[in-house]
Amino acid sequence: MTSNAASAVSQPGGGGAGVPRHVAIIMDGNGRWAKARGLPRVAGHRQGAEAARAVLRAAGEAGVECLTLYAFSSENWRRPETEINDLMGLLRLYISAELNALHREGIRIRILGDHRAFPPDVAKLVDAAVAKTAGNSRMTLAIALNYGSRAELVHAAQKLAARVSAGEIEPERIDEAMLDASLYTSDLPPLDLLIRTSGERRLSNFLLWQSAYAELLFVDTLWPDFGGDELRAALADFASRERRYGGR
Ligand code: IPE
Ligand code: IPE
Ligand code: MG
């Protein structure tokens, strides 16, 4: 392995395949799942929360170190207020119902994004969940809340600029590793596998920097129908891939 700046940043787990250390999922298709059943969208989100539970369990059993779930994007504020309220309600419910079990299982909860824009009681619940599980080390569950990758990069640029103007660093010294360390994901393993459900083939402002050399997997399954079996199939697909990082 060379030691240039590019390789200092994201050199995820090992030669080709194996078990990904870090899997991220764009959990998409809840609305279409509900619509196909003549149900309100919130029913799809509710079933989506069940899917998250099952996938987290399967990821832990498979030895994945970190699972990142895109739960609410910074663009999702464009949705009707009623749907946003439903999503906040589910977040409340999910955290209250799951926190003790997650803690018992040694899962550390991390948040990517700015959840302070959420209703104060939800933000407080989230903070309490992060604080309670901070010392856990068996697995990390990172939840992207009010997350946007471009905003994350802007925020990183501001942090570095502030250090420059405080005289701490020279602009020329800013490198990929420093920018990487200024992102919300700084303490997570490099992203190995990014999955999007529901047949959409776009990133929707998710982990743009982090996915530079991640393996991408787009599946047609709607998120509420995704479960342990689907995750295991995704891990098998990943295991069959050859990662090159520009080498040969
Ligand atoms: C994903 O499902 C959940 C969130 C974005 C919160 P959608 O609600 O986007 O479902 P579709 O894409 O409309 O089917
Ligand atoms: C991406 O899904 C965001 C989450 C899954 C939380 P969207 O449904 O919001 O993305 P677009 O609008 O189809 O790009
Ligand atoms: Mg969608």
mmCIF file of C-alpha atoms and ligand atoms in Angstrom, residues 27-33 41 45 71-72 76 79 83 87 198, ligand 1:
data_model
loop_
_atom_site.group_PDB
_atom_site.id
_atom_site.type_symbol
_atom_site.label_atom_id
_atom_site.label_comp_id
_atom_site.label_asym_id
_atom_site.label_seq_id
_atom_site.Cartn_x
_atom_site.Cartn_y
_atom_site.Cartn_z
ATOM 1 C CA MET A 27 -34.120 3.024 3.738
ATOM 2 C CA ASP A 28 -36.447 3.959 0.903
ATOM 3 C CA GLY A 29 -39.890 2.823 -0.237
ATOM 4 C CA ASN A 30 -42.057 3.078 2.872
ATOM 5 C CA GLY A 31 -44.643 5.235 1.125
ATOM 6 C CA ARG A 32 -44.927 2.938 -1.889
ATOM 7 C CA TRP A 33 -45.194 -0.099 0.391
ATOM 8 C CA ARG A 41 -47.942 6.352 4.537
ATOM 9 C CA HIS A 45 -42.941 4.063 8.158
ATOM 10 C CA ALA A 71 -33.798 7.979 8.719
ATOM 11 C CA PHE A 72 -34.486 11.629 7.859
ATOM 12 C CA ASN A 76 -37.322 15.618 4.038
ATOM 13 C CA ARG A 79 -42.814 16.781 3.158
ATOM 14 C CA GLU A 83 -45.976 13.162 7.668
ATOM 15 C CA LEU A 87 -41.981 10.397 11.571
ATOM 16 C CA SER A 198 -36.904 0.536 -3.483
HETATM 17 C C1 IPE B 1 -38.324 6.318 3.148
HETATM 18 O O1 IPE B 1 -39.534 6.026 2.536
HETATM 19 C C2 IPE B 1 -38.513 6.944 4.513
HETATM 20 C C3 IPE B 1 -38.132 8.355 4.581
HETATM 21 C C4 IPE B 1 -37.640 9.081 3.625
HETATM 22 C C5 IPE B 1 -38.321 9.008 5.877
HETATM 23 P P1 IPE B 1 -40.324 7.102 1.685
HETATM 24 O O2 IPE B 1 -41.282 7.805 2.603
HETATM 25 O O3 IPE B 1 -39.404 7.973 0.939
HETATM 26 O O4 IPE B 1 -41.134 6.150 0.705
HETATM 27 P P2 IPE B 1 -41.403 6.380 -0.846
HETATM 28 O O5 IPE B 1 -40.089 6.655 -1.497
HETATM 29 O O6 IPE B 1 -42.353 7.525 -0.961
HETATM 30 O O7 IPE B 1 -42.018 5.083 -1.295
#
